CSV table of C-alpha atoms in Angstrom, one decimal:
chain,number,residue,atom,x,y,z
R,1,MET,CA,114.9,112.0,121.4
R,2,ALA,CA,113.2,110.9,118.2
R,3,ASN,CA,115.2,107.6,118.2
R,4,ALA,CA,114.0,107.0,121.8
R,5,ALA,CA,110.4,107.6,120.8
R,6,ASP,CA,110.8,105.2,117.9
R,7,ALA,CA,112.4,102.6,120.2
R,8,LEU,CA,109.5,103.0,122.6
R,9,LYS,CA,107.0,102.4,119.9
R,10,ARG,CA,108.9,99.3,118.8
R,11,PHE,CA,109.0,98.0,122.4
R,12,GLU,CA,105.2,98.5,122.6
R,13,VAL,CA,104.7,96.6,119.3
R,14,GLU,CA,107.0,93.7,120.1
R,15,ASN,CA,105.3,93.2,123.4
R,16,ASN,CA,101.8,93.9,122.1
R,17,ILE,CA,101.0,96.7,124.6
R,18,GLN,CA,97.4,97.8,124.0
R,19,GLN,CA,96.2,101.4,124.3
R,20,VAL,CA,93.3,101.6,126.8
R,21,ASP,CA,90.8,104.3,125.6
R,22,HIS,CA,89.4,104.9,129.0
R,23,ASP,CA,91.0,105.0,132.5
R,24,SER,CA,88.4,102.8,134.3
R,25,LEU,CA,91.1,100.2,134.9
R,26,PHE,CA,92.7,102.7,137.3
R,27,LYS,CA,89.6,103.1,139.4
R,28,TYR,CA,89.7,101.1,142.6
R,29,ASN,CA,86.5,100.0,144.4
R,30,GLU,CA,87.4,99.0,147.9
R,31,VAL,CA,83.9,97.7,148.8
R,32,GLN,CA,83.7,95.5,145.8
R,33,TYR,CA,87.2,94.1,146.5
R,34,LYS,CA,86.3,93.2,150.1
R,35,GLN,CA,83.2,91.4,148.8
R,36,PHE,CA,85.4,89.5,146.4
R,37,LEU,CA,87.8,88.5,149.2
R,38,ASP,CA,84.9,87.2,151.4
R,39,ALA,CA,83.5,85.1,148.5
R,40,LYS,CA,86.9,83.4,147.9
R,41,PRO,CA,86.0,82.0,144.5
R,42,TRP,CA,89.5,80.6,143.9
R,43,ALA,CA,89.0,78.1,146.8
R,44,LYS,CA,86.4,76.3,144.7
R,45,ASP,CA,88.2,76.4,141.4
R,46,PRO,CA,92.1,76.0,141.3
R,47,HIS,CA,92.0,77.4,137.8
R,48,TYR,CA,89.8,80.4,138.7
R,49,PHE,CA,92.4,83.0,137.7
R,50,LYS,CA,93.1,82.7,134.0
R,51,HIS,CA,94.4,86.1,132.8
R,52,VAL,CA,96.9,88.7,133.8
R,53,LYS,CA,96.9,92.3,132.6
R,54,ILE,CA,100.2,94.3,133.3
R,55,SER,CA,100.5,98.0,132.9
R,56,ALA,CA,103.4,99.1,130.6
R,57,ILE,CA,104.9,101.1,133.5
R,58,ALA,CA,104.9,98.0,135.8
R,59,LEU,CA,106.4,95.9,133.0
R,60,LEU,CA,109.2,98.4,132.3
R,61,LYS,CA,110.0,98.7,136.0
R,62,ILE,CA,110.2,95.0,136.4
R,63,VAL,CA,112.5,94.6,133.4
R,64,MET,CA,114.8,97.5,134.5
R,65,HIS,CA,115.1,96.0,138.0
R,66,ALA,CA,115.8,92.5,136.6
R,67,ARG,CA,118.5,93.9,134.3
R,68,SER,CA,120.1,95.8,137.1
R,69,GLY,CA,120.7,92.5,138.9
R,70,GLY,CA,122.9,91.1,136.1
R,71,LYS,CA,123.5,87.4,136.9
R,72,LEU,CA,122.0,87.6,140.3
R,73,GLU,CA,118.3,87.0,141.0
R,74,VAL,CA,116.2,90.0,142.2
R,75,MET,CA,112.8,90.2,143.8
R,76,GLY,CA,110.0,92.7,144.1
R,77,LEU,CA,106.3,93.1,144.7
R,78,MET,CA,103.4,94.0,142.5
R,79,MET,CA,100.3,96.1,143.3
R,80,GLY,CA,96.9,95.9,141.6
R,81,LYS,CA,93.4,94.6,141.8
R,82,ILE,CA,91.0,91.8,140.6
R,83,GLU,CA,88.3,91.9,137.9
R,84,ALA,CA,86.5,88.6,137.6
R,85,HIS,CA,89.0,86.0,136.4
R,86,THR,CA,91.7,88.6,135.6
R,87,MET,CA,94.5,89.9,137.9
R,88,ILE,CA,95.5,93.4,137.0
R,89,ILE,CA,99.0,94.6,137.8
R,90,MET,CA,99.1,98.4,138.1
R,91,ASP,CA,102.5,99.0,139.6
R,92,SER,CA,105.6,97.3,141.0
R,93,PHE,CA,108.4,98.1,143.4
R,94,ALA,CA,111.8,96.4,144.1
R,95,LEU,CA,112.7,94.8,147.4
R,96,PRO,CA,116.1,95.2,149.0
R,97,VAL,CA,117.1,91.5,149.0
R,98,GLU,CA,120.3,89.7,148.5
R,99,GLY,CA,120.0,87.1,145.7
R,100,THR,CA,122.4,84.6,144.3
R,101,GLU,CA,122.6,83.2,140.7
R,102,THR,CA,120.1,80.5,141.6
R,103,ARG,CA,117.8,81.8,144.3
R,104,VAL,CA,116.4,84.8,146.1
R,105,ASN,CA,114.8,85.0,149.5
R,106,ALA,CA,113.3,88.0,151.4
R,107,GLN,CA,114.8,88.7,154.9
R,108,ALA,CA,113.6,90.8,157.8
R,109,GLU,CA,114.9,94.0,156.2
R,110,ALA,CA,112.8,93.3,153.1
R,111,TYR,CA,109.7,92.7,155.0
R,112,GLU,CA,110.1,96.0,157.0
R,113,TYR,CA,110.7,97.9,153.7
R,114,MET,CA,107.6,96.2,152.2
R,115,VAL,CA,105.3,97.3,155.1
R,116,GLU,CA,106.7,100.8,155.2
R,117,TYR,CA,106.4,101.2,151.4
R,118,LEU,CA,102.7,100.0,151.4
R,119,ASP,CA,101.9,102.3,154.3
R,120,LEU,CA,103.4,105.4,152.6
R,121,ILE,CA,101.9,104.7,149.2
R,122,ARG,CA,98.4,104.5,150.8
R,123,LYS,CA,98.9,107.9,152.3
R,124,THR,CA,99.3,109.2,148.7
R,125,GLY,CA,95.8,107.9,147.8
R,126,ARG,CA,96.9,104.7,146.1
R,127,LEU,CA,94.5,102.0,147.5
R,128,GLU,CA,95.6,99.0,145.5
R,129,ASN,CA,96.8,96.0,147.4
R,130,ALA,CA,99.9,93.9,147.0
R,131,ILE,CA,98.7,90.9,144.9
R,132,GLY,CA,101.9,89.2,143.8
R,133,TRP,CA,105.6,89.0,143.7
R,134,TYR,CA,108.2,88.8,140.9
R,135,HIS,CA,111.7,87.6,140.6
R,136,SER,CA,114.3,87.0,137.9
R,137,HIS,CA,115.8,83.9,136.3
R,138,PRO,CA,118.9,85.2,134.5
R,139,GLY,CA,119.4,83.0,131.5
R,140,TYR,CA,117.4,80.0,132.4
R,141,GLY,CA,113.8,80.8,131.4
R,142,CYS,CA,110.5,81.6,133.0
R,143,TRP,CA,109.2,78.7,135.3
R,144,LEU,CA,109.0,78.0,139.0
R,145,SER,CA,111.7,76.1,140.8
R,146,GLY,CA,111.1,74.0,143.9
R,147,ILE,CA,111.8,76.9,146.2
R,148,ASP,CA,109.6,79.2,144.0
R,149,VAL,CA,106.7,76.7,144.3
R,150,SER,CA,107.0,76.6,148.1
R,151,THR,CA,107.1,80.4,148.3
R,152,GLN,CA,104.1,80.8,146.0
R,153,MET,CA,102.1,78.1,147.9
R,154,VAL,CA,102.7,79.8,151.2
R,155,ASN,CA,101.7,83.2,149.8
R,156,GLN,CA,98.6,81.8,148.3
R,157,GLN,CA,97.7,80.2,151.6
R,158,TYR,CA,98.0,83.4,153.7
R,159,SER,CA,97.9,86.3,151.2
R,160,GLU,CA,95.3,85.4,148.5
R,161,PRO,CA,94.8,86.5,145.8
R,162,TRP,CA,98.5,86.1,145.0
R,163,LEU,CA,100.4,85.8,141.7
R,164,GLY,CA,104.0,84.8,140.9
R,165,ILE,CA,105.8,86.3,138.0
R,166,VAL,CA,109.2,85.3,136.6
R,167,VAL,CA,111.2,87.4,134.2
R,168,ASP,CA,114.4,86.4,132.3
R,169,PRO,CA,116.5,89.6,131.7
R,170,THR,CA,119.2,87.8,129.9
R,171,ARG,CA,116.9,86.3,127.3
R,172,THR,CA,115.1,89.6,127.1
R,173,ILE,CA,118.3,91.3,126.0
R,174,SER,CA,119.0,88.6,123.5
R,175,ALA,CA,115.6,88.3,122.0
R,176,GLY,CA,114.4,92.0,122.3
R,177,LYS,CA,110.9,90.9,123.5
R,178,VAL,CA,110.3,90.6,127.3
R,179,GLU,CA,110.7,87.0,128.4
R,180,ILE,CA,108.1,86.7,131.2
R,181,GLY,CA,105.7,84.2,132.7
R,182,ALA,CA,102.9,84.4,135.3
R,183,PHE,CA,102.0,81.5,137.5
R,184,ARG,CA,99.8,80.2,140.3
R,185,THR,CA,100.3,77.0,142.2
R,186,TYR,CA,97.7,74.3,142.8
R,187,PRO,CA,96.4,73.4,146.3
R,188,GLU,CA,98.5,70.7,148.0
R,189,GLY,CA,97.3,67.3,147.0
R,190,TYR,CA,95.5,68.5,143.9
R,191,LYS,CA,96.0,66.6,140.7
R,192,PRO,CA,95.7,68.7,137.6
R,193,PRO,CA,94.0,67.3,134.4
R,194,ASN,CA,96.3,66.3,131.6
R,195,ASP,CA,96.1,69.3,129.2
R,196,GLY,CA,98.6,67.9,126.8
R,197,PRO,CA,102.0,69.3,126.0
R,198,SER,CA,102.7,72.9,127.0
R,199,GLU,CA,104.5,75.5,124.9
R,200,TYR,CA,108.2,74.5,124.5
R,201,GLN,CA,110.9,76.5,126.2
R,202,THR,CA,114.6,76.1,126.5
R,203,ILE,CA,115.7,74.7,129.9
R,204,PRO,CA,119.4,74.2,130.7
R,205,MET,CA,120.5,70.7,131.6
R,206,SER,CA,121.4,71.8,135.1
R,207,LYS,CA,117.8,72.9,135.7
R,208,ILE,CA,115.9,70.2,133.8
R,209,GLU,CA,115.4,68.0,136.9
R,210,ASP,CA,114.2,70.8,139.1
R,211,PHE,CA,111.8,71.9,136.3
R,212,GLY,CA,110.5,68.4,135.7
R,213,VAL,CA,109.8,67.6,139.3
R,214,HIS,CA,107.6,70.6,140.0
R,215,CYS,CA,106.1,71.5,136.6
R,216,LYS,CA,102.8,69.9,137.5
R,217,GLN,CA,102.4,71.9,140.7
R,218,TYR,CA,101.5,75.2,139.0
R,219,TYR,CA,99.9,76.5,135.9
R,220,PRO,CA,100.6,79.5,133.6
R,221,LEU,CA,98.2,82.5,133.2
R,222,GLU,CA,97.7,84.3,129.9
R,223,ILE,CA,99.5,87.7,129.9
R,224,SER,CA,98.6,90.9,128.2
R,225,TYR,CA,99.8,94.5,128.5
R,226,PHE,CA,98.1,97.8,128.5
R,227,LYS,CA,98.7,101.5,128.9
R,228,SER,CA,96.5,104.6,129.1
R,229,SER,CA,96.7,108.4,128.7
R,230,LEU,CA,97.7,108.6,132.4
R,231,ASP,CA,100.8,106.6,131.7
R,232,SER,CA,102.3,108.7,128.9
R,233,GLN,CA,104.5,111.1,130.7
R,234,LEU,CA,105.7,108.7,133.3
R,235,LEU,CA,106.3,106.0,130.7
R,236,ASP,CA,108.4,108.5,128.6
R,237,LYS,CA,110.6,109.3,131.5
R,238,LEU,CA,111.1,105.7,132.5
R,239,TRP,CA,111.8,104.8,128.9
R,240,ASN,CA,114.5,107.5,128.4
R,241,LYS,CA,116.4,105.9,131.3
R,242,TYR,CA,115.9,102.4,129.8
R,243,TRP,CA,116.7,103.5,126.3
R,244,VAL,CA,120.1,104.9,127.3
R,245,ASN,CA,121.1,101.6,128.9
R,246,THR,CA,119.8,99.7,125.8
R,247,LEU,CA,121.6,102.0,123.4
R,248,SER,CA,124.9,101.9,125.2
R,249,SER,CA,125.0,98.1,125.5
R,250,SER,CA,125.3,95.2,123.1
R,251,PRO,CA,123.5,91.9,123.5
R,252,ILE,CA,126.5,90.1,122.0
R,253,PHE,CA,128.9,91.4,124.6
R,254,THR,CA,126.5,91.8,127.5
R,255,ASN,CA,125.4,88.2,127.1
R,256,ARG,CA,128.6,86.6,126.0
R,257,ASP,CA,128.7,84.3,129.1
R,258,TYR,CA,125.1,83.3,128.5
R,259,ILE,CA,125.7,82.6,124.8
R,260,THR,CA,128.7,80.5,125.6
R,261,GLY,CA,126.7,78.6,128.2
R,262,GLN,CA,123.9,78.0,125.8
R,263,ILE,CA,126.2,76.5,123.2
R,264,GLY,CA,127.8,74.3,125.9
R,265,ASP,CA,124.4,73.2,127.0
R,266,ILE,CA,123.4,72.3,123.5
R,267,SER,CA,126.6,70.3,123.2
R,268,GLU,CA,125.9,68.4,126.4
R,269,LYS,CA,122.3,67.6,125.2
R,270,LEU,CA,123.7,66.3,121.9
R,271,GLU,CA,126.2,64.1,123.7
R,272,GLN,CA,123.4,62.8,126.0
R,273,ALA,CA,121.1,62.1,123.0
R,274,GLU,CA,123.9,60.3,121.1
R,275,SER,CA,124.7,58.2,124.2
R,276,GLN,CA,121.0,57.3,124.7
R,277,LEU,CA,120.6,56.5,121.0
R,278,SER,CA,123.6,54.2,120.9
R,279,ASN,CA,122.5,52.4,124.0
R,280,SER,CA,118.9,51.8,122.9
R,281,LYS,CA,119.1,50.6,119.3
R,282,SER,CA,117.1,47.6,120.3
R,283,SER,CA,114.4,49.7,121.9
R,284,LEU,CA,114.1,51.8,118.8
R,285,LEU,CA,113.2,48.7,116.8
R,286,LEU,CA,110.3,48.2,119.3
R,287,GLY,CA,108.8,51.6,118.8
R,288,ASP,CA,110.8,54.2,120.8
R,289,LYS,CA,112.1,56.0,117.7
R,290,LYS,CA,109.5,58.8,118.1
R,291,LYS,CA,110.8,59.6,121.6
R,292,GLU,CA,114.4,59.9,120.4
R,293,GLU,CA,113.4,62.0,117.5
R,294,SER,CA,111.4,64.3,119.9
R,295,GLN,CA,114.6,64.8,121.9
R,296,LEU,CA,116.6,65.7,118.8
R,297,ASP,CA,113.8,68.1,117.8
R,298,ARG,CA,114.1,69.9,121.1
R,299,ILE,CA,117.8,70.3,120.5
R,300,VAL,CA,117.2,71.7,117.1
R,301,LYS,CA,114.8,74.2,118.6
R,302,ASP,CA,117.4,75.3,121.2
R,303,SER,CA,120.2,75.7,118.6
R,304,SER,CA,117.9,77.6,116.2
R,305,LYS,CA,116.9,79.9,119.0
R,306,VAL,CA,120.5,80.7,119.9
R,307,THR,CA,121.4,81.3,116.2
R,308,ILE,CA,118.5,83.7,115.6
R,309,GLU,CA,119.3,85.7,118.8
R,310,GLN,CA,122.9,85.9,117.6
R,311,ALA,CA,121.8,87.2,114.2
R,312,GLN,CA,119.6,89.8,115.9
R,313,GLY,CA,122.5,90.9,118.0
R,314,ILE,CA,124.9,91.3,115.1
R,315,MET,CA,122.3,93.2,113.1
R,316,SER,CA,121.9,95.6,116.1
R,317,GLN,CA,125.7,96.1,116.1
R,318,VAL,CA,125.8,96.8,112.4
R,319,MET,CA,123.1,99.4,112.7
R,320,LYS,CA,124.8,101.1,115.7
R,321,ASN,CA,128.1,101.1,113.8
R,322,LEU,CA,126.4,102.7,110.8
R,323,VAL,CA,124.7,105.4,112.9
R,324,PHE,CA,127.4,106.4,115.3
R,325,ASN,CA,130.7,105.6,113.5
R,326,HIS,CA,130.1,107.1,110.1
R,327,SER,CA,129.7,110.7,108.9
R,328,CYS,CA,126.2,111.5,107.6
R,329,LYS,CA,127.6,114.2,105.3
R,330,PRO,CA,127.8,113.0,101.7
R,331,GLN,CA,131.2,113.4,100.0
R,332,VAL,CA,132.0,113.8,96.3
R,333,GLY,CA,132.6,110.4,94.7
R,334,ARG,CA,131.5,108.5,97.8
R,335,SER,CA,128.2,106.9,98.9
R,336,TYR,CA,126.1,108.4,101.7
R,337,PHE,CA,127.5,105.8,104.1
R,338,ASN,CA,131.1,104.8,103.7
R,339,TRP,CA,131.1,101.1,104.4
R,340,SER,CA,134.3,99.6,105.8
R,341,MET,CA,135.5,96.1,105.6
R,342,ILE,CA,134.3,95.6,109.2
R,343,ASP,CA,130.8,96.5,108.1
R,344,ILE,CA,130.9,94.1,105.2
R,345,ALA,CA,132.3,91.3,107.4
R,346,MET,CA,129.7,91.8,110.1
R,347,THR,CA,126.9,91.9,107.5
R,348,TYR,CA,128.2,88.7,105.8
R,349,LEU,CA,128.5,87.0,109.2
R,350,CYS,CA,124.9,88.0,110.0
R,351,TYR,CA,123.8,86.6,106.7
R,352,CYS,CA,125.6,83.3,107.4
R,353,LEU,CA,124.0,83.0,110.9
R,354,VAL,CA,120.5,83.6,109.5
R,355,HIS,CA,121.2,81.1,106.7
R,356,GLN,CA,122.4,78.6,109.3
R,357,GLY,CA,119.4,79.3,111.4
R,358,PHE,CA,117.0,78.5,108.6
R,359,TYR,CA,119.0,75.4,107.8
R,360,LEU,CA,118.5,74.1,111.3
R,361,LEU,CA,114.8,74.9,111.1
R,362,ILE,CA,114.3,72.5,108.2
R,363,SER,CA,116.8,69.9,109.4
R,364,SER,CA,114.3,67.9,111.4
R,365,GLU,CA,110.7,66.8,110.8
R,366,GLY,CA,109.5,68.3,114.0
R,367,ALA,CA,111.4,71.6,113.6
R,368,LYS,CA,108.6,73.0,111.5
R,369,ASN,CA,106.6,73.4,114.7
R,370,ILE,CA,109.1,75.5,116.5
R,371,TYR,CA,107.0,78.6,116.8
R,372,SER,CA,103.6,76.9,116.6
């Protein structure tokens, strides 16, 4: 189990999970919470909530649930409390809903399950309230679609305070780090100030229109993660289950359809950019060159992201092959690990992918800001 423990530590480092020295975050003050609800500070300030703290247990449960859905969207609820401008997620639970590859909606069965679950958990002494929902976007990023915006707006109208979280299990498998976003919608009719360009993320062409139409109707919250001494045993048990699934799967094979789709999407974007460029040569002379370069920069970012994720997947396969398919006993006249031609080929391919990734990074003037 040493490897599982090391992997858990790596998971905590990659997602910057902070150790809480005290367990005060787990104490629930019901009187203080009711006073907060009566005050309704969010009604005066649409940006009142600015931060989200998610417990490591809740994060792992959300990721495991999202991964279990595969290509289908899944949905669940989150329980927690409020401290000033911060929403604290203590726990989460899955809902029995039937999702598709593009949407997920709760039906009567899910609402009945939700009420019964919350009633039973209160009998165990857990007093936290449901303060948000989560769902998955397998392979197309963390943002709110038109349906998601409508769902979140209704919940904020009748169930405040309420948070919406989106997790992408497919990109989580490819990148290693949890791909997640937390959002709240603006009141109807509210016009947000122009805060400038937001952090870039890859959006498939089939989703760009839906993303662009609704992207000004909500705002993201800053996310951080925490754990405490109370989490240790439960987190270890959850991780052992998650670790087995991670160890027995390969991001290259698990996400082969996603990778193929990403490459096809980049090809479509290149064709579109080329078409627009050839049809607007006169416009470029009038000062629209920067716009075209910006579009090409985004394509470079997308291709570099796919390349780096592929390199990470191949490196993972090489390490698993070395660990599980080779004898660890040294033999006379042989090295400690007996490398095969497959090992050498995979390592060389990994090197080529990384080299190609760095080439793409420097192939455009705007590409230097990919991770800025």
